[in-house]
Tab-separated table of C-alpha atoms in Angstrom:
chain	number	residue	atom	x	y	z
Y	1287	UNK	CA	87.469	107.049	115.799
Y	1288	UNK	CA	90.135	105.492	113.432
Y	1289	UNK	CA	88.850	102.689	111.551
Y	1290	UNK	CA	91.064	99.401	111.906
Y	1291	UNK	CA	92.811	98.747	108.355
Y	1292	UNK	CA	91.334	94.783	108.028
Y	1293	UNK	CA	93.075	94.919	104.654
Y	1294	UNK	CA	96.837	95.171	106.188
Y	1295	UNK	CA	95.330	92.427	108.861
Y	1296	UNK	CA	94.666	90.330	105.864
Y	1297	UNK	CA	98.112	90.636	104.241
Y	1298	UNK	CA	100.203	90.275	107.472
Y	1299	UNK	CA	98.299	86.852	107.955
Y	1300	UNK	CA	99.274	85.838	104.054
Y	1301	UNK	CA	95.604	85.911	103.150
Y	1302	UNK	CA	94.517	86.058	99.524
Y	1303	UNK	CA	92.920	89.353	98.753
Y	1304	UNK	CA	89.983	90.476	96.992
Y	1305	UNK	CA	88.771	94.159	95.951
Y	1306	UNK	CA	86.749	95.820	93.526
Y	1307	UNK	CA	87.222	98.952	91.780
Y	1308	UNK	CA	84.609	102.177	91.676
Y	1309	UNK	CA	84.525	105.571	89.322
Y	1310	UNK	CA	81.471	106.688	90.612
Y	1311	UNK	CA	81.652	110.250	92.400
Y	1312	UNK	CA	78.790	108.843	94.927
Y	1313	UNK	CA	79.479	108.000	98.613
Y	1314	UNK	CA	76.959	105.608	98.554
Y	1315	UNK	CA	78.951	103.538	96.293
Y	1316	UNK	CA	81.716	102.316	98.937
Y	1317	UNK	CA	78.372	101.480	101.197
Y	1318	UNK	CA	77.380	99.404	98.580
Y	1319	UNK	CA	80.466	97.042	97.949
Y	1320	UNK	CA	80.806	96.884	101.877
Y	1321	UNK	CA	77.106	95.933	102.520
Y	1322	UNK	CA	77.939	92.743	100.550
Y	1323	UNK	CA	80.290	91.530	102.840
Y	1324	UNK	CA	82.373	89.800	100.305
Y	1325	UNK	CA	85.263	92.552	100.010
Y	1326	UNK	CA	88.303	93.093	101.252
Y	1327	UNK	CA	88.365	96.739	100.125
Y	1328	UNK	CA	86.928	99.120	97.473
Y	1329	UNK	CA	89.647	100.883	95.372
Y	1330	UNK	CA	88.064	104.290	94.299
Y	1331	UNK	CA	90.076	104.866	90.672
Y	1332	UNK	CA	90.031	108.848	91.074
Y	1333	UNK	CA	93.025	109.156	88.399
Y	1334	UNK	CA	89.693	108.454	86.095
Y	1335	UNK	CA	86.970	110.573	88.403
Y	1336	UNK	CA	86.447	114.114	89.411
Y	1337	UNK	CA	86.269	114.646	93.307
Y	1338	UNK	CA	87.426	116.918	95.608
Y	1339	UNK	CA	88.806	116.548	99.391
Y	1340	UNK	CA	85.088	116.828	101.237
Y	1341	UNK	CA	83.984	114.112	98.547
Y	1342	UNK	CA	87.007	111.376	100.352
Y	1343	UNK	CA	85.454	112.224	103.822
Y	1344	UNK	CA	82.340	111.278	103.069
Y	1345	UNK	CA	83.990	108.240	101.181
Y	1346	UNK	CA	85.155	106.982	104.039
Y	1347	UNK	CA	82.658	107.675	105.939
Y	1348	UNK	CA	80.551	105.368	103.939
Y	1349	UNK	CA	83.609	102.867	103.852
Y	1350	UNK	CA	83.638	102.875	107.433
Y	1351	UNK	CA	79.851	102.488	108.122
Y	1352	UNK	CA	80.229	99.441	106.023
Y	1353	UNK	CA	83.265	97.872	107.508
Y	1354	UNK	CA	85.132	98.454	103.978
Y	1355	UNK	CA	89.213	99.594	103.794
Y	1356	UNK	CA	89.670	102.215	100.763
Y	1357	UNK	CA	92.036	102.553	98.264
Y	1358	UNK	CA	93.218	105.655	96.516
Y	1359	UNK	CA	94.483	105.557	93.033
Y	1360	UNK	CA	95.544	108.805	92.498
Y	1361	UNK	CA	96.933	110.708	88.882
Y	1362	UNK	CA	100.609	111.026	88.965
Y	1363	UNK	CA	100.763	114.734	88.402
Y	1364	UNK	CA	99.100	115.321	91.677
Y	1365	UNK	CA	99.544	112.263	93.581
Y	1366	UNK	CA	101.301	113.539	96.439
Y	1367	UNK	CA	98.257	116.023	97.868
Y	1368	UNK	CA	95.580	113.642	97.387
Y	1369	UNK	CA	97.480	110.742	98.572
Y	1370	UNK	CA	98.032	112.602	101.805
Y	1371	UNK	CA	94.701	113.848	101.856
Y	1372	UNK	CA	93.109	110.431	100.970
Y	1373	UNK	CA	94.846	109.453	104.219
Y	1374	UNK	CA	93.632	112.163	106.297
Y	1375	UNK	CA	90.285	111.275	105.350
Y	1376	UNK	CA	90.630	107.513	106.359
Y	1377	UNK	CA	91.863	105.964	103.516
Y	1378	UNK	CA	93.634	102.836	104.294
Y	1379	UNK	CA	95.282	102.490	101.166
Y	1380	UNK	CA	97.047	104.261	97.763
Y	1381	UNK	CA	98.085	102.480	94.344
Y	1382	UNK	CA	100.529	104.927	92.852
Y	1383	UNK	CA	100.497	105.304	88.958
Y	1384	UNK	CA	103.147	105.695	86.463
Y	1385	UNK	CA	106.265	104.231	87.926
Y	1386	UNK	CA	108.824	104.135	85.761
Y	1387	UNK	CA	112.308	104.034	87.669
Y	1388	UNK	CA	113.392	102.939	91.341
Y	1389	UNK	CA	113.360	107.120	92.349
Y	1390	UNK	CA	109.889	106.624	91.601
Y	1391	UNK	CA	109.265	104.175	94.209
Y	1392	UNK	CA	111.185	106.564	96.355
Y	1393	UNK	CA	108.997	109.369	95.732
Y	1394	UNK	CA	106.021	107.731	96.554
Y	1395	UNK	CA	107.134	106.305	99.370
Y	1396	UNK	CA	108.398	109.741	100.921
Y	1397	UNK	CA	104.663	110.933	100.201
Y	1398	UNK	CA	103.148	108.715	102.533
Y	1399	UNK	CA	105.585	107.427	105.328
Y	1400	UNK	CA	105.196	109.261	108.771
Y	1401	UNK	CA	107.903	112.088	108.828
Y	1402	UNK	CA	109.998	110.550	112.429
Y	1403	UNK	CA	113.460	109.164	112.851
Y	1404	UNK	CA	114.087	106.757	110.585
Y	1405	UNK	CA	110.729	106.651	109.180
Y	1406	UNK	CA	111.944	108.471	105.546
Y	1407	UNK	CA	108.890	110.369	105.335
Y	1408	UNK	CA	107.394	113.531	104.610
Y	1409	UNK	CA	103.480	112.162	106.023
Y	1410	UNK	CA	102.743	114.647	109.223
Y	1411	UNK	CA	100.181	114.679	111.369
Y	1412	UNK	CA	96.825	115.595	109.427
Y	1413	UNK	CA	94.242	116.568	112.101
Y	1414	UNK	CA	91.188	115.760	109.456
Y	1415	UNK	CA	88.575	113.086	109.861
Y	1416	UNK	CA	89.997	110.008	111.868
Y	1417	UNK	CA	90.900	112.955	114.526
Y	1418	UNK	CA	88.054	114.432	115.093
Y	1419	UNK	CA	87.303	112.623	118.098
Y	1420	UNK	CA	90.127	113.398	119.883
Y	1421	UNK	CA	93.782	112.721	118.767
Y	1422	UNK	CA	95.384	110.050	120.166
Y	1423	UNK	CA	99.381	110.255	118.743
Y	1424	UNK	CA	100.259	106.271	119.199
Y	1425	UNK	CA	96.674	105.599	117.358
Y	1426	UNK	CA	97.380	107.816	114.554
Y	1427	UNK	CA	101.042	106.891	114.042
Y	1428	UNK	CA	100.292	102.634	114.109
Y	1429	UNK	CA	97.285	103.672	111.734
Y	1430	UNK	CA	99.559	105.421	109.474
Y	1431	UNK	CA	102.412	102.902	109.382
Y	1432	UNK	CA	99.255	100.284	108.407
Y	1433	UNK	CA	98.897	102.007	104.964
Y	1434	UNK	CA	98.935	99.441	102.390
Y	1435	UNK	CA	101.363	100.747	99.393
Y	1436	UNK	CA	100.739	99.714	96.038
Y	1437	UNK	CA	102.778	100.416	92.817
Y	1438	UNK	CA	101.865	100.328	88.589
Y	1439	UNK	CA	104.074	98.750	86.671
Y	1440	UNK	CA	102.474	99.797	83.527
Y	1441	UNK	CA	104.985	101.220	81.182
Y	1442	UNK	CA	107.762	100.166	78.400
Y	1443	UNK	CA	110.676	101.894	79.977
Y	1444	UNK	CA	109.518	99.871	84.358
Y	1445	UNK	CA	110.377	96.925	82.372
Y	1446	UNK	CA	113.532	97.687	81.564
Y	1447	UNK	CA	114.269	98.757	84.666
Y	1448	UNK	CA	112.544	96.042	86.325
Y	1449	UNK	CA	115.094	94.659	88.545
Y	1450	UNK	CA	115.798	98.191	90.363
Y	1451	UNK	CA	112.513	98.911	90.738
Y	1452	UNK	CA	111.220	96.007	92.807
Y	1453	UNK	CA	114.720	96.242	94.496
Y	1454	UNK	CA	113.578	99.774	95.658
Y	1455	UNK	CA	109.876	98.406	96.501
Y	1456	UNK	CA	111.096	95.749	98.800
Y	1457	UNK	CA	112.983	97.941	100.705
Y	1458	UNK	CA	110.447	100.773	100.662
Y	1459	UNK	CA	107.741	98.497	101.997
Y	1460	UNK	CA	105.410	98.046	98.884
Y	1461	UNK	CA	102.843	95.438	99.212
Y	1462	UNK	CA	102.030	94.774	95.909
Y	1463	UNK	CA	102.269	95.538	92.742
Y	1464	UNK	CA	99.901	96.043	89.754
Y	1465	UNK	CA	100.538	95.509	86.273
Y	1466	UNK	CA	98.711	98.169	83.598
Y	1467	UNK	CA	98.566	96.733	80.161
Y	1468	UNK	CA	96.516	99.329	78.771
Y	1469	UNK	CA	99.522	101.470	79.580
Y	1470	UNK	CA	102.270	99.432	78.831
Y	1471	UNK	CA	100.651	98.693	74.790
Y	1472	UNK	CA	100.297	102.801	74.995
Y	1473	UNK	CA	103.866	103.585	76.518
Y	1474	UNK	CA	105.217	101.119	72.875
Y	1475	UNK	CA	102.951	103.624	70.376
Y	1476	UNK	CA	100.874	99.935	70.254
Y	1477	UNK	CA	97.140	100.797	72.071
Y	1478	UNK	CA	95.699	97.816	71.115
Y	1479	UNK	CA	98.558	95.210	72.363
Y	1480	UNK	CA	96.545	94.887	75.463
Y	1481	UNK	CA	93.875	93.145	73.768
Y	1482	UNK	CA	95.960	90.326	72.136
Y	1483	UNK	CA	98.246	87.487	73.010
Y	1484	UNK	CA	101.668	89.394	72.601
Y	1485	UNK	CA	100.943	90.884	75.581
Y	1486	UNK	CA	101.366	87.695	77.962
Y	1487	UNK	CA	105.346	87.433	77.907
Y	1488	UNK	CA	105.298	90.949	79.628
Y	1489	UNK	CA	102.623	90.516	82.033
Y	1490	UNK	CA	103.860	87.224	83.227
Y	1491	UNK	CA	107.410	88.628	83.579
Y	1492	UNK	CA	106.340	91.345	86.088
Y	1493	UNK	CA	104.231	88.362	87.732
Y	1494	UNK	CA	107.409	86.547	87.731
Y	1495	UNK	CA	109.835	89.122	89.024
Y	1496	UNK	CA	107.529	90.267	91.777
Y	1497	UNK	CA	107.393	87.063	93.214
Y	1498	UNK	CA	110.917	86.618	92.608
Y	1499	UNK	CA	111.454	89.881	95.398
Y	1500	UNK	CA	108.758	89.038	97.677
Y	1501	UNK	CA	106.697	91.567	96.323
Y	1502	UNK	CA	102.966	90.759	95.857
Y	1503	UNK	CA	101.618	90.740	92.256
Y	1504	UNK	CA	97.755	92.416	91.842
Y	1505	UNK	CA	96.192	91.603	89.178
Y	1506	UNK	CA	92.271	93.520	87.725
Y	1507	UNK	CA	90.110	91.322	86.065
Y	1508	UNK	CA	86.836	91.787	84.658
Y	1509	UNK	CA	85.453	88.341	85.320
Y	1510	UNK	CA	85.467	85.442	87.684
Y	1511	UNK	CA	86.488	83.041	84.894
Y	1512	UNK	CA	89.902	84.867	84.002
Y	1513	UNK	CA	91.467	84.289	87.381
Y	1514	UNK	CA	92.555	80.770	87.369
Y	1515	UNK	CA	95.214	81.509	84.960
Y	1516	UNK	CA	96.467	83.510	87.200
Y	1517	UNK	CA	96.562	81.894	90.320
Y	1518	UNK	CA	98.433	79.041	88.530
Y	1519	UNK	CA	100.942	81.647	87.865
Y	1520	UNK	CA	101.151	82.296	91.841
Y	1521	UNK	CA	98.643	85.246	92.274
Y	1522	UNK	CA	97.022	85.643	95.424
Y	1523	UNK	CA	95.420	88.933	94.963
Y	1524	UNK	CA	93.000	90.767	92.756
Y	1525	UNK	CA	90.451	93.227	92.196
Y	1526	UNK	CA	87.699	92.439	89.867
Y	1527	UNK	CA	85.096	94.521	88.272
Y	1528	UNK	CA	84.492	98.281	88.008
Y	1529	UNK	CA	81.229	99.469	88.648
Y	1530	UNK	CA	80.832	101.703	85.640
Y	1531	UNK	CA	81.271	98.569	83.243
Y	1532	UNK	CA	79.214	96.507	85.854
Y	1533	UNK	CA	76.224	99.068	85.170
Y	1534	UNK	CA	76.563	99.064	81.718
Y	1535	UNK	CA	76.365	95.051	81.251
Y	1536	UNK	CA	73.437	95.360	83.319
Y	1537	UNK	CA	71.474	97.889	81.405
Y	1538	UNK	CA	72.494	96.022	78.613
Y	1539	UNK	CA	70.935	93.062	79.838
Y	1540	UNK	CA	67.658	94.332	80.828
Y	1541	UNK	CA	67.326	96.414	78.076
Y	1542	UNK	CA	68.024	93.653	75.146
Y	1543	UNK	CA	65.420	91.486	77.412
Y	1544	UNK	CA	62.746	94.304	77.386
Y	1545	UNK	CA	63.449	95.371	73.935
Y	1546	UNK	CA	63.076	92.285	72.671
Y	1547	UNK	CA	59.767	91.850	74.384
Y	1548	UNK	CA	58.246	95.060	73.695
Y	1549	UNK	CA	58.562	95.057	70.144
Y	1550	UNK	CA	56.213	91.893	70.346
Y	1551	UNK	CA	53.610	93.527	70.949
């Protein structure tokens, strides 16, 4: 049974959007998020995870038992298997990393567009997961052409060419884009511009130029607090937290609490 992609729903109405991010190699995980009712999908960051193909079908297994779209975000080097794969297991989503010129865009989008006239893909039919009870060709081909397509803009040399990038998205389809800063400070030889105020001018101007081509910007946030700036700066769409950070604050928390108790006594 193919899971309906609620996340594409949401877009094509012009909803705001709201995700979270997980590491964790643990199908339970995607259950989790889902069982809260509160997200529009779970983006599993597997560019900073080790997995392997069974690992996204029981993903979305989980994803689907909970009523939760995933998201892929795949490592460049390698992005075109597991994107398709992602898909064959019932993903519903990939944010491609590393973009750094308008063939880029191209590239990604060849990986997962359906492979028919006109289509300018190289995505086949992959009888995996959402086919395993029964194919149904019109099913799988609308499901397909739901895939939400994300893009990083996240280094030195996508600002320069900026303009020709988000050119190339619009007319590839992209959804959205998401800025990196970590990335960007790194792709300058400066790691640690992504923790101070220099970094604004560039992060607004993708914000800026996105909206400018009817792209949507994404932005990640670690806190509830943070987003007003950027909805004043016309962002609609984010995904906030990531769950190994999330367990940390909250061992953190009960462990200070308990620490400071115990040695009390």
């Amino acid at each position: 049974m193919i899971m309906a992609n609620t996340l594409r729903g949401k877009l094509n109405t012009g909803a705001a959007t709201m995700g979270t991010h997980f590491l964790s190699a643990d199908p339970d995980m995607p259950e989790i998020i889902g069982d809260t009712g509160l997200f529009d999908y779970g983006e599993y960051c597997a560019e900073y995870s080790a997995f392997d193909m069974q690992l996204l079908y029981h993903m979305a297994r989980a994803g689907q038992c909970a009523n939760l779209p995933l998201m892929l975000k795949p490592d460049q080097e390698s992005q075109g298997f597991w994107a398709q794969a992602a898909l064959g297991a019932g993903f519903k989503a990939v944010l491609f990393t590393d973009i750094r010129t308008a063939e880029d865009v191209t590239v990604c989008h060849r990986t997962i567009a359906a492979d028919i006239p006109g289509g300018g893909g190289q995505m086949g039919v992959k009888l995996r997961r959402p086919a395993l009870s029964g194919y149904q060709p019109d099913g799988y081909l609308d499901d397909l052409k739901a895939t939400v397509f994300l893009i990083m803009i996240e280094k030195n040399v996508a600002l320069d060419n900026i303009d020709e990038i988000l050119e190339t998205a619009k007319a590839k389809g992209v959804d959205m884009t998401q800025w990196g800063p970590a990335d960007f400070g790194f792709s300058r030889g400066e790691p640690s511009l992504m923790h101070t105020p220099e970094i604004r001018p560039f992060e607004e101007q993708v914000i800026k130029k996105s909206l400018e081509y009817g792209v949507a910007p994404r932005i990640e946030i670690a806190e509830v607090e943070q987003a007003k700036r950027y909805v004043d700066l016309g962002v609609r769409h984010f995904c906030i937290g990531w769950d190994r950070f999330i367990y940390q604050a909250g061992l953190t928390r009960i462990g200070e609490g308990m620490r400071k108790l115990i040695e009390t006594l």
